[in-house]
mmCIF file with all atom_site columns, C-alpha atoms in Angstrom:
data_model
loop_
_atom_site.group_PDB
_atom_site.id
_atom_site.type_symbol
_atom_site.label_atom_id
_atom_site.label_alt_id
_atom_site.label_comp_id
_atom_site.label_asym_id
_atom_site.label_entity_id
_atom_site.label_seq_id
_atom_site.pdbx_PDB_ins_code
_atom_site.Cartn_x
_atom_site.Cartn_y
_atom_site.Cartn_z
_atom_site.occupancy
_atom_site.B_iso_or_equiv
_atom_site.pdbx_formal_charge
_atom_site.auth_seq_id
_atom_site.auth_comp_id
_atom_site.auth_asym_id
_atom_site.auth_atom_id
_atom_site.pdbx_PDB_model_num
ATOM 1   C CA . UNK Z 1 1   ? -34.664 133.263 40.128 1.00 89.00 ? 1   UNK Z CA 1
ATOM 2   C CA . UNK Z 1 2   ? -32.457 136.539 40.500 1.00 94.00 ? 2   UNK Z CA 1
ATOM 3   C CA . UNK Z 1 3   ? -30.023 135.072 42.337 1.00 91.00 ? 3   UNK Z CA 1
ATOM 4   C CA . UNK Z 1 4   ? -29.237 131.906 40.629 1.00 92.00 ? 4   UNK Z CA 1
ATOM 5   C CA . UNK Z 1 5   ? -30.089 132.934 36.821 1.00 94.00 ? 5   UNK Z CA 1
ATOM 6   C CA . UNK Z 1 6   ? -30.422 136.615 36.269 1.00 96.00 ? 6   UNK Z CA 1
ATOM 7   C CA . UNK Z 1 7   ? -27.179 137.369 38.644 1.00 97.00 ? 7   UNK Z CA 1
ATOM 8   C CA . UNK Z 1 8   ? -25.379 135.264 36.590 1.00 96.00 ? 8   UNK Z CA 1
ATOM 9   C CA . UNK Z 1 9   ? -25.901 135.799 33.128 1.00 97.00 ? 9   UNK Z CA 1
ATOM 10  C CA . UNK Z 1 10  ? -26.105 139.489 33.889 1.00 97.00 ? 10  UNK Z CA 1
ATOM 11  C CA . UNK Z 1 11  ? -22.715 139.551 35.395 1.00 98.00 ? 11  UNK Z CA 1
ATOM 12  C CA . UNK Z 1 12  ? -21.288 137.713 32.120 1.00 98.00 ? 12  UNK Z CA 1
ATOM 13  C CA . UNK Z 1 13  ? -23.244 139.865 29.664 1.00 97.00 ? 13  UNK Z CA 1
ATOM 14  C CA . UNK Z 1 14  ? -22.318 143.358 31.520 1.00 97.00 ? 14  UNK Z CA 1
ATOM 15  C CA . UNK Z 1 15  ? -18.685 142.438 32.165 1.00 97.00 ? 15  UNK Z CA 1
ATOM 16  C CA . UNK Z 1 16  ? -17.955 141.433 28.809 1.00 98.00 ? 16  UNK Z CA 1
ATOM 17  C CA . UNK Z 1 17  ? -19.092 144.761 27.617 1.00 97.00 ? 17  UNK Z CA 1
ATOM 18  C CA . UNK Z 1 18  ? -17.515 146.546 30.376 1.00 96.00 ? 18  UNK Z CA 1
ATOM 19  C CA . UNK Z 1 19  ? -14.195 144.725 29.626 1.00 97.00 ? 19  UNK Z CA 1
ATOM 20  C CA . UNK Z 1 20  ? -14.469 145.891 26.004 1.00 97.00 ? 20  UNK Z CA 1
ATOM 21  C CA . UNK Z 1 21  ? -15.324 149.046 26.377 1.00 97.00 ? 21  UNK Z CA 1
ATOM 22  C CA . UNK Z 1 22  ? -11.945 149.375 28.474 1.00 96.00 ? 22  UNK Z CA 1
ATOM 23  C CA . UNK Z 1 23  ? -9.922  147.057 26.509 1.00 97.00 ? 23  UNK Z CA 1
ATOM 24  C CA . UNK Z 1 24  ? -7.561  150.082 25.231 1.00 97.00 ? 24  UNK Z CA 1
ATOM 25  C CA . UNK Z 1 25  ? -7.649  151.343 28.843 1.00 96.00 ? 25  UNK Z CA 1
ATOM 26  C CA . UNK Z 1 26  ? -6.636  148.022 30.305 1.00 96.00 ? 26  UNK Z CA 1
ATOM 27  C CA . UNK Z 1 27  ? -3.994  147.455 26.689 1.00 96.00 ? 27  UNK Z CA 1
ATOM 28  C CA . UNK Z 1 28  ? -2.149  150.828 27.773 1.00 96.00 ? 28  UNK Z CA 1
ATOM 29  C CA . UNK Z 1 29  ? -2.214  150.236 31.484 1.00 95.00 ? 29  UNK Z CA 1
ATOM 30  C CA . UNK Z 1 30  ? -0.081  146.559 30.844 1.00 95.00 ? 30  UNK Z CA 1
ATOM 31  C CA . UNK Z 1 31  ? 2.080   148.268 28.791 1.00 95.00 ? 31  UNK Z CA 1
ATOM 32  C CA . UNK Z 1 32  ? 2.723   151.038 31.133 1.00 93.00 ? 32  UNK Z CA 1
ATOM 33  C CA . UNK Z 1 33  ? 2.803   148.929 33.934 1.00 92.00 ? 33  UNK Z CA 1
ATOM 34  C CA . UNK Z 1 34  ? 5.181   146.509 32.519 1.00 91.00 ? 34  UNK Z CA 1
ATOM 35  C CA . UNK Z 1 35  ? 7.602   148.837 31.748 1.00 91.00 ? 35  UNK Z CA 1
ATOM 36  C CA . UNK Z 1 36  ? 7.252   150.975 34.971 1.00 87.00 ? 36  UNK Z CA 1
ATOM 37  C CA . UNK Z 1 37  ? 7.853   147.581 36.989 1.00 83.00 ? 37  UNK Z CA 1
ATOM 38  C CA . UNK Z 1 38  ? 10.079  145.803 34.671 1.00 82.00 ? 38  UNK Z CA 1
ATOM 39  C CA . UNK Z 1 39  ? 7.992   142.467 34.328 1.00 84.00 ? 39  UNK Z CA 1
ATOM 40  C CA . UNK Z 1 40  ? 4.919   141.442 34.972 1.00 89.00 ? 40  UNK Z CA 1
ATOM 41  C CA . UNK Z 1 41  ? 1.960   144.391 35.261 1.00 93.00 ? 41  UNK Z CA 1
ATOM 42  C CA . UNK Z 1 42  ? -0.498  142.016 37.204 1.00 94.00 ? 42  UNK Z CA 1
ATOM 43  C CA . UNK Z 1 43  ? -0.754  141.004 40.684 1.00 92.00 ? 43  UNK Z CA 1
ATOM 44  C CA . UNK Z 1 44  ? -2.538  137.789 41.215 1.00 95.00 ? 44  UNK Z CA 1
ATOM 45  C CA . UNK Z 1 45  ? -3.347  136.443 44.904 1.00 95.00 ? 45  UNK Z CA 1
ATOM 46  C CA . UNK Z 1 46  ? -5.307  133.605 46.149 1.00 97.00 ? 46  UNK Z CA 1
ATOM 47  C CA . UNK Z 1 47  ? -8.280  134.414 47.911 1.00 97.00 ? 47  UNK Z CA 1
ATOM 48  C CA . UNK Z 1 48  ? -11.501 132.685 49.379 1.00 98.00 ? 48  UNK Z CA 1
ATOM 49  C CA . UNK Z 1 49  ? -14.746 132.958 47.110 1.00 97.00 ? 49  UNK Z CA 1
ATOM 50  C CA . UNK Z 1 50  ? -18.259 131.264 47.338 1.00 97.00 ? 50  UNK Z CA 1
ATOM 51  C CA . UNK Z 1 51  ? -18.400 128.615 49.471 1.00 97.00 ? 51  UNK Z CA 1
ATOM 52  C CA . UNK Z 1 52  ? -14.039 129.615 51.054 1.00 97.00 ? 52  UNK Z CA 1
ATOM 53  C CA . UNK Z 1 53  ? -13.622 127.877 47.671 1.00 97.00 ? 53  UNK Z CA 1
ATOM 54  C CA . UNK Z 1 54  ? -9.976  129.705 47.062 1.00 98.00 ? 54  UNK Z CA 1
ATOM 55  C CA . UNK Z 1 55  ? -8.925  130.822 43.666 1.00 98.00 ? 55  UNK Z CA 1
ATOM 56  C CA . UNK Z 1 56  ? -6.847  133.857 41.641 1.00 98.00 ? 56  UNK Z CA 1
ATOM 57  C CA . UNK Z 1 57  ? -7.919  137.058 41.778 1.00 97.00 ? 57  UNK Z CA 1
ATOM 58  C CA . UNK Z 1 58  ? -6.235  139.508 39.192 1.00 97.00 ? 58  UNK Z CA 1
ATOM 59  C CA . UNK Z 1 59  ? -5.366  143.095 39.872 1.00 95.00 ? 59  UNK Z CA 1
ATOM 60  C CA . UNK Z 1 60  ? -2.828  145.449 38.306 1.00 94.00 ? 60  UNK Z CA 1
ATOM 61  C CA . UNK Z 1 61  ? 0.397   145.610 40.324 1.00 90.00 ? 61  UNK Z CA 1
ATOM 62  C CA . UNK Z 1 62  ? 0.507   149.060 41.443 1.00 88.00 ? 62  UNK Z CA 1
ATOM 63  C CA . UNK Z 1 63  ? 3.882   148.576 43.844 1.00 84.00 ? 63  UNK Z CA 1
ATOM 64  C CA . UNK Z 1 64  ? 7.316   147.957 43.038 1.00 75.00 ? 64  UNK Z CA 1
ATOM 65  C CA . UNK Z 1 65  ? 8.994   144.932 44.433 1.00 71.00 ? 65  UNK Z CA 1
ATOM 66  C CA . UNK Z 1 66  ? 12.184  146.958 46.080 1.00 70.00 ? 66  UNK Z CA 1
ATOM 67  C CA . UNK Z 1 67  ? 13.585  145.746 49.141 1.00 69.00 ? 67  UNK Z CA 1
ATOM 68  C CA . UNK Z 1 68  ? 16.056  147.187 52.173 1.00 66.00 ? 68  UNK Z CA 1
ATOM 69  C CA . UNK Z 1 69  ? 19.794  146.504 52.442 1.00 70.00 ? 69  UNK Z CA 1
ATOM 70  C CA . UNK Z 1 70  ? 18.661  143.457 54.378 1.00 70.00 ? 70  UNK Z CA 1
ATOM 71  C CA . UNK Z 1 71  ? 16.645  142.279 51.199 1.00 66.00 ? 71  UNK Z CA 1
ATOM 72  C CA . UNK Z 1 72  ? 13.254  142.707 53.048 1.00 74.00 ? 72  UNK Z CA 1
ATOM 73  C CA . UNK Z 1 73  ? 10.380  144.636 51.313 1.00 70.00 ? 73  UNK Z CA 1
ATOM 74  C CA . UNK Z 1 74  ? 9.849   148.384 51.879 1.00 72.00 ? 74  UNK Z CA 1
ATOM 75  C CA . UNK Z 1 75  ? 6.789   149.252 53.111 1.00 73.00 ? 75  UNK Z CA 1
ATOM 76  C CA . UNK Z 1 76  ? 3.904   149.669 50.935 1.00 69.00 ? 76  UNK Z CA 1
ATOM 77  C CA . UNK Z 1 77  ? 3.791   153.564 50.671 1.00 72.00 ? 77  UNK Z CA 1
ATOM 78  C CA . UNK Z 1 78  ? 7.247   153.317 49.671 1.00 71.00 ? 78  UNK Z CA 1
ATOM 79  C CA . UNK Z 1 79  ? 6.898   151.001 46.677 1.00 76.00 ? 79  UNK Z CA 1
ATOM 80  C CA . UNK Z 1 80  ? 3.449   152.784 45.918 1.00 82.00 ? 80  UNK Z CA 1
ATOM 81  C CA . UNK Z 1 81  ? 4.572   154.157 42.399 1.00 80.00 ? 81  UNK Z CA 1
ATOM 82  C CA . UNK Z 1 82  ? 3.540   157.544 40.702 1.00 84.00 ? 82  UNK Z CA 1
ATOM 83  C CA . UNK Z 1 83  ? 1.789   155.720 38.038 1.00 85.00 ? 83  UNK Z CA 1
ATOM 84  C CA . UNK Z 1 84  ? 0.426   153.004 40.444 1.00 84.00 ? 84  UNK Z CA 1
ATOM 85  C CA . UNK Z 1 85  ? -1.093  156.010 42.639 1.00 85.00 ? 85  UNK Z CA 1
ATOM 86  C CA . UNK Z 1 86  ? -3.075  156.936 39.517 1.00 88.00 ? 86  UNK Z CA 1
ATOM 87  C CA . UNK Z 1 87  ? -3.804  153.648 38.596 1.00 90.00 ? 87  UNK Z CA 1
ATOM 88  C CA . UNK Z 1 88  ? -5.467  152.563 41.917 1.00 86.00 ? 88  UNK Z CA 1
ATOM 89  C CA . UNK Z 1 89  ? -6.617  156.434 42.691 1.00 84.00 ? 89  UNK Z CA 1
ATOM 90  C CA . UNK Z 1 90  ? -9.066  156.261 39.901 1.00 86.00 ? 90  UNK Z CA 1
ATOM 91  C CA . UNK Z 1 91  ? -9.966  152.232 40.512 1.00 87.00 ? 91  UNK Z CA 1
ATOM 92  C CA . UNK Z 1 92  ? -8.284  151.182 37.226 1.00 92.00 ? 92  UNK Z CA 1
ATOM 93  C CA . UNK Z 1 93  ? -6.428  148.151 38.993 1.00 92.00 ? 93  UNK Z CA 1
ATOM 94  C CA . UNK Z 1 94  ? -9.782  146.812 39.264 1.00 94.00 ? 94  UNK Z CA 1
ATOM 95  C CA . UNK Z 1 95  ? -10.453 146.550 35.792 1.00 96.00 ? 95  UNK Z CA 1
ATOM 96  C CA . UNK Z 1 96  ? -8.531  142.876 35.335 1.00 97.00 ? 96  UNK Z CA 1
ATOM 97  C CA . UNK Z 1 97  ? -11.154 141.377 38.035 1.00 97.00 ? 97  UNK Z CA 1
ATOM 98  C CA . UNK Z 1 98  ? -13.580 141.501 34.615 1.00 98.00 ? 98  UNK Z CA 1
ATOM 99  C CA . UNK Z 1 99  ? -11.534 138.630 34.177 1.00 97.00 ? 99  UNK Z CA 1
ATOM 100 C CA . UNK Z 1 100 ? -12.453 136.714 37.888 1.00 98.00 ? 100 UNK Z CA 1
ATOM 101 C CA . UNK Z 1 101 ? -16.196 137.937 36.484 1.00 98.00 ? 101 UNK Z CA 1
ATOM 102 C CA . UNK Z 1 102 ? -15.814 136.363 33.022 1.00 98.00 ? 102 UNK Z CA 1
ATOM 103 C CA . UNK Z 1 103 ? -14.817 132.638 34.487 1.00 97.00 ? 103 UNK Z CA 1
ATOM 104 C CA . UNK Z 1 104 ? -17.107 132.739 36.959 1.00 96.00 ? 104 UNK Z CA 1
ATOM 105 C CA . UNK Z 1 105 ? -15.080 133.228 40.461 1.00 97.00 ? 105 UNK Z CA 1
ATOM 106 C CA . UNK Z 1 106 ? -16.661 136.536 41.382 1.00 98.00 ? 106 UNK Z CA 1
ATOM 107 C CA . UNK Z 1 107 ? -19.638 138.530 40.745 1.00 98.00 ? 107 UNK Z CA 1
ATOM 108 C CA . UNK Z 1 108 ? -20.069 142.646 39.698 1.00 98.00 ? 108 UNK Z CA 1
ATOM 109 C CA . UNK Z 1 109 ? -21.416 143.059 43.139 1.00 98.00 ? 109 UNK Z CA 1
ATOM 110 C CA . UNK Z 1 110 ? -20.826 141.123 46.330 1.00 98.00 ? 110 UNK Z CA 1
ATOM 111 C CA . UNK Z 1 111 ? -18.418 140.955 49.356 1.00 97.00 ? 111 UNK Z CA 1
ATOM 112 C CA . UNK Z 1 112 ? -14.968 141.496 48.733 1.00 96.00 ? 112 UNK Z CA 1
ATOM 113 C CA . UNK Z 1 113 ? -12.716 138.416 48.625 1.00 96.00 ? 113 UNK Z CA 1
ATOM 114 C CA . UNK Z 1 114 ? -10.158 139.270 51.384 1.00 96.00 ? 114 UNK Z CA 1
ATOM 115 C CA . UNK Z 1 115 ? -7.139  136.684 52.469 1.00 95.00 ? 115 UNK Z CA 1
ATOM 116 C CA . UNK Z 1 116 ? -6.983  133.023 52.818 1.00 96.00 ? 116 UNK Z CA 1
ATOM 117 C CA . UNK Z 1 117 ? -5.602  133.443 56.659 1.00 96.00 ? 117 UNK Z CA 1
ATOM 118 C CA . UNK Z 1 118 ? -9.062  135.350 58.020 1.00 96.00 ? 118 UNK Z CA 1
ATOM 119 C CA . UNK Z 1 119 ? -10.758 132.472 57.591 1.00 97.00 ? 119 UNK Z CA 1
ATOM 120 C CA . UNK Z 1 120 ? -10.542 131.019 60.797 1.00 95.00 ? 120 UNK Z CA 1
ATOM 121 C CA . UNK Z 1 121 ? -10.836 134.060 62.347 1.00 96.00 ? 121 UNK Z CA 1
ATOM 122 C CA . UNK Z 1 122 ? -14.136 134.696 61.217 1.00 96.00 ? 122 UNK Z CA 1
ATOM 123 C CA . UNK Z 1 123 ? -17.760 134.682 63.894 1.00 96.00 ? 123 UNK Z CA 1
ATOM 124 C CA . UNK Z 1 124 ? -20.166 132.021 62.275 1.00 96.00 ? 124 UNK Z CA 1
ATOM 125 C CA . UNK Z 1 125 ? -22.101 135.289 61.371 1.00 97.00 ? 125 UNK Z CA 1
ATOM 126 C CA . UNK Z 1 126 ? -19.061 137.311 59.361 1.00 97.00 ? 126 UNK Z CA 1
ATOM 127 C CA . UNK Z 1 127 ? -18.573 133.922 57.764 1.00 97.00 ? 127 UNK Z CA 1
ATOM 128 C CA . UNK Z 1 128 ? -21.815 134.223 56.236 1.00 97.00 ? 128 UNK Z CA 1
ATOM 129 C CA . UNK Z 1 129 ? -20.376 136.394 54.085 1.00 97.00 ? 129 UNK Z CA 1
ATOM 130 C CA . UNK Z 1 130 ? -19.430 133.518 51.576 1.00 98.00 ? 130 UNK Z CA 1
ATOM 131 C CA . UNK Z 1 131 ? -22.375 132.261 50.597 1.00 98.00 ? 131 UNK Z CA 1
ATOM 132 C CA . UNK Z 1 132 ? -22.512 134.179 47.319 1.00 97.00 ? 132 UNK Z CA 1
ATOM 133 C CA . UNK Z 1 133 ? -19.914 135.253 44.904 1.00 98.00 ? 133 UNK Z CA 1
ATOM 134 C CA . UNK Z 1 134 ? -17.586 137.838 46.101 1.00 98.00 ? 134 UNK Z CA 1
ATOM 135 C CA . UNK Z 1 135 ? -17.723 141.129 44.408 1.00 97.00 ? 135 UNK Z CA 1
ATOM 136 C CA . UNK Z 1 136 ? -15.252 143.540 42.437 1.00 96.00 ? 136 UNK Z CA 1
ATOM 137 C CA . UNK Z 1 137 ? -17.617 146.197 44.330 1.00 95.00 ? 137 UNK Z CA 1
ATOM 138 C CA . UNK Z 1 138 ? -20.074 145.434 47.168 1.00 96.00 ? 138 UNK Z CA 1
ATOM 139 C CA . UNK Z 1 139 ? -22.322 147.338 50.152 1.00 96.00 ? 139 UNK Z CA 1
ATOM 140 C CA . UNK Z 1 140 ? -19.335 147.802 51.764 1.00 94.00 ? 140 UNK Z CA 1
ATOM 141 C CA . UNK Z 1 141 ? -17.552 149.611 49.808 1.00 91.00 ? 141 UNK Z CA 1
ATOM 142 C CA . UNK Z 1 142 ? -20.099 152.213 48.883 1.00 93.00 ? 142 UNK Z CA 1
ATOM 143 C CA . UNK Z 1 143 ? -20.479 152.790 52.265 1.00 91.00 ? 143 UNK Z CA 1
ATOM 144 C CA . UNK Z 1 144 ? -16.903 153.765 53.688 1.00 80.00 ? 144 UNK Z CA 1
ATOM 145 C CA . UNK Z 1 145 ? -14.981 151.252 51.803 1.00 71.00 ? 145 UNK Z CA 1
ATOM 146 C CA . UNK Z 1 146 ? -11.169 151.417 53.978 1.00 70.00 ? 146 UNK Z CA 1
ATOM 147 C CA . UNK Z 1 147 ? -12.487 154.325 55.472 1.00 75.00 ? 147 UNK Z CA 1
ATOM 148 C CA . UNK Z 1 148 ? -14.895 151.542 58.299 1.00 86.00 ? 148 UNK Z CA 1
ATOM 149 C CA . UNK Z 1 149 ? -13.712 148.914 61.071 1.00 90.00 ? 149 UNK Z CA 1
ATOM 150 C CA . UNK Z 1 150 ? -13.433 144.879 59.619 1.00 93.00 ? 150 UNK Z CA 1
ATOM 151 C CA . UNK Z 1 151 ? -16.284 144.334 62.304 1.00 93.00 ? 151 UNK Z CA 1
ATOM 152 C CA . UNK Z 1 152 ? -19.052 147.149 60.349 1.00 94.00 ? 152 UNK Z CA 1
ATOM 153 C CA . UNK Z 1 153 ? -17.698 145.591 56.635 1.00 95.00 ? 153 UNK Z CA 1
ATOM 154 C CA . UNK Z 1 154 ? -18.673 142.294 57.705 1.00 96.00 ? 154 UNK Z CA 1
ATOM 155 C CA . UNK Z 1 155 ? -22.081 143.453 59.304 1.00 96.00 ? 155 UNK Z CA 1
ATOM 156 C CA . UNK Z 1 156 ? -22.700 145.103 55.834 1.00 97.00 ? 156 UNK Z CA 1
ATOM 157 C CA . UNK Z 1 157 ? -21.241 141.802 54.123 1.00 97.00 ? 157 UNK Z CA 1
ATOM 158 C CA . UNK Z 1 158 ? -23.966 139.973 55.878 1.00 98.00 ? 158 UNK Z CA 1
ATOM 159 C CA . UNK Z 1 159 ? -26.511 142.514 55.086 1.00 97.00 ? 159 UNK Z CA 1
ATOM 160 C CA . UNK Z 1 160 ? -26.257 142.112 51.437 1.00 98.00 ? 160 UNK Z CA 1
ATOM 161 C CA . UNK Z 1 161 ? -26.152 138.324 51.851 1.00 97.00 ? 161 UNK Z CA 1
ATOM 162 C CA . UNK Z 1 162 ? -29.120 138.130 53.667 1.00 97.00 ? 162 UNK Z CA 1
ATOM 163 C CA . UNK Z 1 163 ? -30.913 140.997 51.167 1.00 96.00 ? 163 UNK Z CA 1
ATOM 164 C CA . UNK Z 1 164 ? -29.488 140.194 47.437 1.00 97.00 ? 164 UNK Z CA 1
ATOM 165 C CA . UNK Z 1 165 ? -32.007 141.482 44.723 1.00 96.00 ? 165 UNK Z CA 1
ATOM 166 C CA . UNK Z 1 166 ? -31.807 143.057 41.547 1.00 96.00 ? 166 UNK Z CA 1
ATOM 167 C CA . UNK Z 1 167 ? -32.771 146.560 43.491 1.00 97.00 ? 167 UNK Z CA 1
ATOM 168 C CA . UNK Z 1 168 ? -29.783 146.167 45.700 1.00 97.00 ? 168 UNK Z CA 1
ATOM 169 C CA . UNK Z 1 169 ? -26.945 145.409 42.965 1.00 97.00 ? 169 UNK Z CA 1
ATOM 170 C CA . UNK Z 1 170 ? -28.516 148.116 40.936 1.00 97.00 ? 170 UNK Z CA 1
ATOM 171 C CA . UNK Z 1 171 ? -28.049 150.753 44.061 1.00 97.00 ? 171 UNK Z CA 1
ATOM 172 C CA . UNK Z 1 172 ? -24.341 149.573 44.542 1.00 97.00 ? 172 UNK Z CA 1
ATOM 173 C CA . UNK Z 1 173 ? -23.452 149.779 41.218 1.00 96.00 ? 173 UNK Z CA 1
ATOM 174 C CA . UNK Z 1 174 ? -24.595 153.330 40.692 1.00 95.00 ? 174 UNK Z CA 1
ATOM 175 C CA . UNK Z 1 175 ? -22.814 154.612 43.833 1.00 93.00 ? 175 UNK Z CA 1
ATOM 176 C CA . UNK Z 1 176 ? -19.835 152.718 42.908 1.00 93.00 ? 176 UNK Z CA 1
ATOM 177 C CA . UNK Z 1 177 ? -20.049 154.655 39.311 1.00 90.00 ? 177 UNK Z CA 1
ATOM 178 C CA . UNK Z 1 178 ? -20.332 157.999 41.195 1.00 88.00 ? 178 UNK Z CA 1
ATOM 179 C CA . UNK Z 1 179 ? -17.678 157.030 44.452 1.00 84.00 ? 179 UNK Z CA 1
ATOM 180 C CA . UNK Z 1 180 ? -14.887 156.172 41.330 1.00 83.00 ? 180 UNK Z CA 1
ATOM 181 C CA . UNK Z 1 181 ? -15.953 159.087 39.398 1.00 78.00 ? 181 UNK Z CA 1
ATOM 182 C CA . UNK Z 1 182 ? -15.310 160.937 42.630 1.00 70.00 ? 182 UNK Z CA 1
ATOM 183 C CA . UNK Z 1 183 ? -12.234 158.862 43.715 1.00 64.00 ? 183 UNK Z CA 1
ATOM 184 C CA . UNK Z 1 184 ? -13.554 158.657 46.878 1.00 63.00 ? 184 UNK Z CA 1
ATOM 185 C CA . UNK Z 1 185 ? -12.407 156.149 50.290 1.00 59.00 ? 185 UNK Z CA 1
ATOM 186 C CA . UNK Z 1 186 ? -9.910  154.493 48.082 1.00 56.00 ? 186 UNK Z CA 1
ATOM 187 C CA . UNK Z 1 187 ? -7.793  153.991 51.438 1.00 51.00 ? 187 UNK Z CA 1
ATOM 188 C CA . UNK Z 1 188 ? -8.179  154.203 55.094 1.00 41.00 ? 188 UNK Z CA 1
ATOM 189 C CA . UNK Z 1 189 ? -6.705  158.274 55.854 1.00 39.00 ? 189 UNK Z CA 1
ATOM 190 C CA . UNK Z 1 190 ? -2.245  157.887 55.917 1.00 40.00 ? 190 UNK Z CA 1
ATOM 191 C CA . UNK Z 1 191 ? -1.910  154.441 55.062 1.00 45.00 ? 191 UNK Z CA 1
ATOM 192 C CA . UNK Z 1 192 ? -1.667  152.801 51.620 1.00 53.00 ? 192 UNK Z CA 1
ATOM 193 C CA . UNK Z 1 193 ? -3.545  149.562 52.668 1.00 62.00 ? 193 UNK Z CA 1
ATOM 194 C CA . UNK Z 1 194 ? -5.969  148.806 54.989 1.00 71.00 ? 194 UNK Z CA 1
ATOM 195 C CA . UNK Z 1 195 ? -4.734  147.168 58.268 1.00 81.00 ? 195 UNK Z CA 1
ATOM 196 C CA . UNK Z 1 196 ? -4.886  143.165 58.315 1.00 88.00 ? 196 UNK Z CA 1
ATOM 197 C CA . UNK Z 1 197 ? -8.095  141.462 60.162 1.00 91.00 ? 197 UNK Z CA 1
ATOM 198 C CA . UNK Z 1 198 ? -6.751  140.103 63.555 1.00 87.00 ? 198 UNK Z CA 1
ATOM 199 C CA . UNK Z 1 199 ? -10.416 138.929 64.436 1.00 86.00 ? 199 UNK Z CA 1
ATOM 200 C CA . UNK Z 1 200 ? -13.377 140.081 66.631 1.00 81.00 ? 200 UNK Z CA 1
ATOM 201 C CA . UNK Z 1 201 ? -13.077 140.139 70.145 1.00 70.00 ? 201 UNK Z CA 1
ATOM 202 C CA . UNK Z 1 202 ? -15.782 138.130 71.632 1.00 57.00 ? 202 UNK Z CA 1
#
């Protein structure tokens, strides 16, 4: 009943408030952002959801597109700008994934959607990890977010797979609240992003 009604509809009804309640938040952050990058303030990127069904996720684009002398991109603490830092620092580049929520793609609460090419470097167990909706926020990510290994996300993944209730969401979105509020394990300690998945050694 949770699961395939409540979940639902309360994902719609709270994101749609959410999304208001931020619109002149997420108005001055495309304006800002379009200027600071000169074009487009959004980063979209396909990604696996319920069922490796693949579709757009929105963010705000918090790095610059400069490149080397050879043309090649810089690396991502390079193009990392100062008003990108803030932006991600305090989670606001999540705020367009209200959006993903809206349509129905992703949920408030379930495992991240991460890249198209892990799939087939998933265990049959991490896979189980898209059988729901994936998540703006999720188990996770109130519990070390970039801070953990790809093998203890996935274990967590599964965990709140295999436990989804109202009781559960409810925790993760209060220590979400308090972890942004906090700005706390936005990204693993020197890097900008976390490293890529190469798989799990068997």
């Amino acid at each position: 009943m949770y699961k395939t009604l409540v979940k639902p509809i309360g994902d719609f009804v709270t994101a749609l408030f959410i999304f208001v309640l931020l619109l002149p938040v997420f108005l001055i952050t495309t304006i800002v952002l379009a200027v600071v990058n000169k074009g487009n303030p959004f980063f979209v990127q396909r990604r696996p959801g319920k069922n490796e069904r693949i579709f757009s996720i929105y963010k705000f684009r918090t790095m610059s597109n400069s490149t080397d002398a050879q043309g090649n991109l810089l690396p991502d603490a390079a193009r990392l700008t100062t008003f990108g830092k803030l932006v991600r620092s305090s989670s606001i580049d999540e705020i367009p994934q209200l959006i993903n929520v809206l349509i129905g793609d992703m949920s408030l609460v379930g495992p991240r959607p991460l890249l198209p090419q892990y799939l087939p470097l998933y265990t049959p167990e991490q896979r189980k990890r898209h059988l729901v909706k994936p998540g703006i926020t999720g188990w996770a990510q109130v519990n070390g977010r970039n801070a953990i290994s790809w093998e203890k996300k996935f274990e967590m993944d599964v965990y709140y797979v295999e436990r989804l209730n109202f009781a559960l969401d409810l925790k993760i979105l209060l220590h979400t609240f308090l972890k942004v509020v906090g700005r706390k394990d936005i990204n693993t300690e020197g890097t900008v992003t976390t490293e890529p998945f190469k798989g799990t050694e068997k």
